Amino acid sequence: MISEKIQKALNDQINAELFSSYLYLSMAAYFHSENWTGFAAWMQKQSAEEYGHAIKIYHYLTEVGSRANFSAIEKPKSEWKSPLDVFEEAHKHELTITNKINELVNLALSEKDHATNNFLIWFVNEQVEEVSIAMQIIHKLKLVGDNKSGLYLLDRELSSRQ
Ligand code: OFO
C-alpha cells in the first residue's frame, strides 16, 4: 500500500524520533547531575513522548502492511552549559524535526499517498506545539537569567508537567 520511498522515509523518521527520545533523556541525565530535578522530570516526559512518536509510526507501518526496520541511533550529546543552553538546543532540534516532517509530507503529496499524508497531519500539528513550548521555556529562562530564585521557581513549575 505504501511505496518503498515512503517506507524508507518513515523508517528514517522512526530513527529520528528515537534519537529525539535519546537526546532528551541525555538532557534529563544532565539536569539530574546538576540537581535540577524539575527540568529533569520535564525532559524525561519529553523523552517518553518522543518514544511514543516512534511507536506511532511503527504501528502505521504495520497497519499498511509494511514493517519497521531499525538502524543505529546516533550518540547524543551529554554536556551543556546551563538550562538555557539545553532548551535552546531542544528548540533547534525541534526545528530540524519540523523540517523532516515537512519533507515527509512533501514526499507523500508527490507520491499521491493520501493515507500517509493524512497520517502525518498529527505530526505537523505536534511540531507546532513542541516548537512553541520550547520557545516559551526559553523566554522564561531569559527573563530569570542567572537569578537563582527565579531558576528555582521555574524548575519547580516544569516538574508539574503532565
Ligand atoms: Fe519532538 O517531536 Fe517527535 O521528534
Short mmCIF file of C-alpha atoms and ligand atoms in Angstrom, two decimals:
data_model
loop_
_atom_site.label_atom_id
_atom_site.label_comp_id
_atom_site.label_asym_id
_atom_site.label_seq_id
_atom_site.Cartn_x
_atom_site.Cartn_y
_atom_site.Cartn_z
CA MET A 1 0.00 0.00 0.00
CA ILE A 2 2.91 2.41 0.51
CA SER A 3 5.87 2.89 -1.84
CA GLU A 4 9.41 1.85 -0.99
CA LYS A 5 10.39 5.52 -0.86
CA ILE A 6 7.70 6.27 1.73
CA GLN A 7 8.57 3.14 3.67
CA LYS A 8 12.22 4.20 3.85
CA ALA A 9 11.35 7.79 4.78
CA LEU A 10 9.03 6.63 7.59
CA ASN A 11 11.71 4.27 8.89
CA ASP A 12 14.20 7.15 8.85
CA GLN A 13 11.66 9.16 10.85
CA ILE A 14 11.39 6.35 13.42
CA ASN A 15 15.15 6.67 13.84
CA ALA A 16 14.88 10.47 14.19
CA GLU A 17 12.15 10.11 16.84
CA LEU A 18 14.18 7.54 18.77
CA PHE A 19 17.19 9.86 18.58
CA SER A 20 14.97 12.68 19.92
CA SER A 21 13.99 10.40 22.80
CA TYR A 22 17.64 9.56 23.44
CA LEU A 23 18.71 13.21 23.24
CA TYR A 24 16.04 14.35 25.71
CA LEU A 25 16.90 11.50 28.07
CA SER A 26 20.52 12.67 27.92
CA MET A 27 19.32 16.20 28.73
CA ALA A 28 17.38 14.75 31.70
CA ALA A 29 20.53 13.00 32.91
CA TYR A 30 22.47 16.29 32.64
CA PHE A 31 19.78 18.08 34.68
CA HIS A 32 19.78 15.33 37.31
CA SER A 33 23.56 15.62 37.59
CA GLU A 34 23.14 19.37 38.23
CA ASN A 35 20.29 18.78 40.74
CA TRP A 36 17.65 20.46 38.57
CA THR A 37 15.06 17.77 39.28
CA GLY A 38 12.10 19.70 37.78
CA PHE A 39 13.85 20.30 34.44
CA ALA A 40 14.99 16.67 34.53
CA ALA A 41 11.43 15.40 35.09
CA TRP A 42 10.19 17.58 32.18
CA MET A 43 12.87 16.17 29.88
CA GLN A 44 12.12 12.60 30.92
CA LYS A 45 8.48 13.13 29.96
CA GLN A 46 9.59 14.66 26.67
CA SER A 47 11.80 11.65 26.04
CA ALA A 48 8.83 9.32 26.65
CA GLU A 49 6.70 11.40 24.25
CA GLU A 50 9.32 11.04 21.54
CA TYR A 51 9.39 7.29 22.05
CA GLY A 52 5.61 7.43 21.60
CA HIS A 53 6.09 9.25 18.27
CA ALA A 54 8.35 6.44 17.05
CA ILE A 55 5.77 3.84 18.12
CA LYS A 56 3.01 5.73 16.27
CA ILE A 57 4.97 5.39 13.02
CA TYR A 58 5.78 1.76 13.83
CA HIS A 59 2.05 0.99 14.14
CA TYR A 60 1.23 2.88 10.95
CA LEU A 61 3.79 0.85 9.00
CA THR A 62 2.26 -2.34 10.40
CA GLU A 63 -1.27 -1.15 9.58
CA VAL A 64 -0.42 -0.54 5.93
CA GLY A 65 1.18 -3.95 5.55
CA SER A 66 4.75 -2.67 5.69
CA ARG A 67 7.26 -3.09 8.50
CA ALA A 68 9.59 -1.14 10.73
CA ASN A 69 13.32 -1.57 10.15
CA PHE A 70 15.72 -0.25 12.71
CA SER A 71 19.12 1.31 12.31
CA ALA A 72 21.74 2.54 14.78
CA ILE A 73 20.77 5.51 16.91
CA GLU A 74 23.32 8.31 16.99
CA LYS A 75 25.05 9.00 20.32
CA PRO A 76 23.50 12.11 21.88
CA LYS A 77 25.47 14.99 23.35
CA SER A 78 25.76 14.79 27.17
CA GLU A 79 27.08 18.13 28.43
CA TRP A 80 25.58 21.61 28.35
CA LYS A 81 26.46 24.96 29.91
CA SER A 82 23.14 25.86 31.54
CA PRO A 83 19.37 25.17 31.48
CA LEU A 84 19.07 27.87 28.78
CA ASP A 85 21.73 26.13 26.69
CA VAL A 86 19.77 22.85 26.95
CA PHE A 87 16.41 24.34 25.95
CA GLU A 88 17.98 26.31 23.10
CA GLU A 89 19.34 23.05 21.75
CA ALA A 90 15.95 21.34 22.25
CA HIS A 91 14.30 24.17 20.30
CA LYS A 92 16.86 23.89 17.49
CA HIS A 93 16.33 20.14 17.42
CA GLU A 94 12.55 20.53 17.14
CA LEU A 95 13.02 22.89 14.17
CA THR A 96 15.12 20.19 12.48
CA ILE A 97 12.38 17.63 13.17
CA THR A 98 9.77 20.02 11.78
CA ASN A 99 11.79 20.21 8.54
CA LYS A 100 11.95 16.43 8.38
CA ILE A 101 8.17 16.13 8.88
CA ASN A 102 7.58 18.77 6.19
CA GLU A 103 9.82 16.83 3.80
CA LEU A 104 7.84 13.67 4.58
CA VAL A 105 4.58 15.48 3.81
CA ASN A 106 6.06 16.76 0.53
CA LEU A 107 7.06 13.21 -0.38
CA ALA A 108 3.60 11.81 0.48
CA LEU A 109 1.97 14.51 -1.66
CA SER A 110 4.34 13.95 -4.57
CA GLU A 111 3.56 10.22 -4.44
CA LYS A 112 -0.19 10.95 -4.15
CA ASP A 113 -0.16 8.88 -0.96
CA HIS A 114 -3.16 10.41 0.77
CA ALA A 115 -3.26 7.90 3.62
CA THR A 116 0.31 8.73 4.65
CA ASN A 117 -0.33 12.43 4.15
CA ASN A 118 -3.35 12.17 6.44
CA PHE A 119 -1.34 10.19 9.00
CA LEU A 120 1.35 12.89 9.01
CA ILE A 121 -1.05 15.75 9.83
CA TRP A 122 -0.90 14.77 13.52
CA PHE A 123 2.90 15.20 13.42
CA VAL A 124 2.61 18.58 11.64
CA ASN A 125 0.40 19.85 14.47
CA GLU A 126 2.55 18.25 17.16
CA GLN A 127 5.61 20.07 15.82
CA VAL A 128 3.86 23.45 16.04
CA GLU A 129 3.14 22.69 19.71
CA GLU A 130 6.63 21.40 20.52
CA VAL A 131 8.46 24.33 18.91
CA SER A 132 6.12 26.75 20.68
CA ILE A 133 6.60 25.13 24.12
CA ALA A 134 10.40 25.19 23.75
CA MET A 135 10.22 28.89 22.80
CA GLN A 136 8.05 29.68 25.84
CA ILE A 137 10.52 27.99 28.20
CA ILE A 138 13.46 29.81 26.56
CA HIS A 139 11.60 33.09 27.03
CA LYS A 140 11.13 32.39 30.75
CA LEU A 141 14.75 31.27 31.18
CA LYS A 142 15.95 34.51 29.55
CA LEU A 143 13.68 36.52 31.84
CA VAL A 144 15.13 34.97 35.01
CA GLY A 145 18.73 34.96 33.72
CA ASP A 146 21.14 33.95 36.49
CA ASN A 147 18.64 34.72 39.27
CA LYS A 148 18.75 31.61 41.49
CA SER A 149 15.26 32.12 42.98
CA GLY A 150 13.78 32.54 39.51
CA LEU A 151 15.50 29.38 38.28
CA TYR A 152 14.33 27.50 41.37
CA LEU A 153 10.71 28.53 40.70
CA LEU A 154 10.95 27.63 37.02
CA ASP A 155 12.44 24.24 37.90
CA ARG A 156 9.50 23.67 40.23
CA GLU A 157 6.99 24.80 37.60
CA LEU A 158 8.36 22.41 34.99
CA SER A 159 8.29 19.50 37.44
CA SER A 160 4.49 19.53 37.28
CA ARG A 161 4.30 18.70 33.56
CA GLN A 162 1.63 16.05 32.96
FE1 OFO B 1 9.78 16.43 19.31
O1 OFO B 1 8.51 15.70 18.15
FE2 OFO B 1 8.94 13.98 17.75
O2 OFO B 1 10.70 14.28 17.32
#
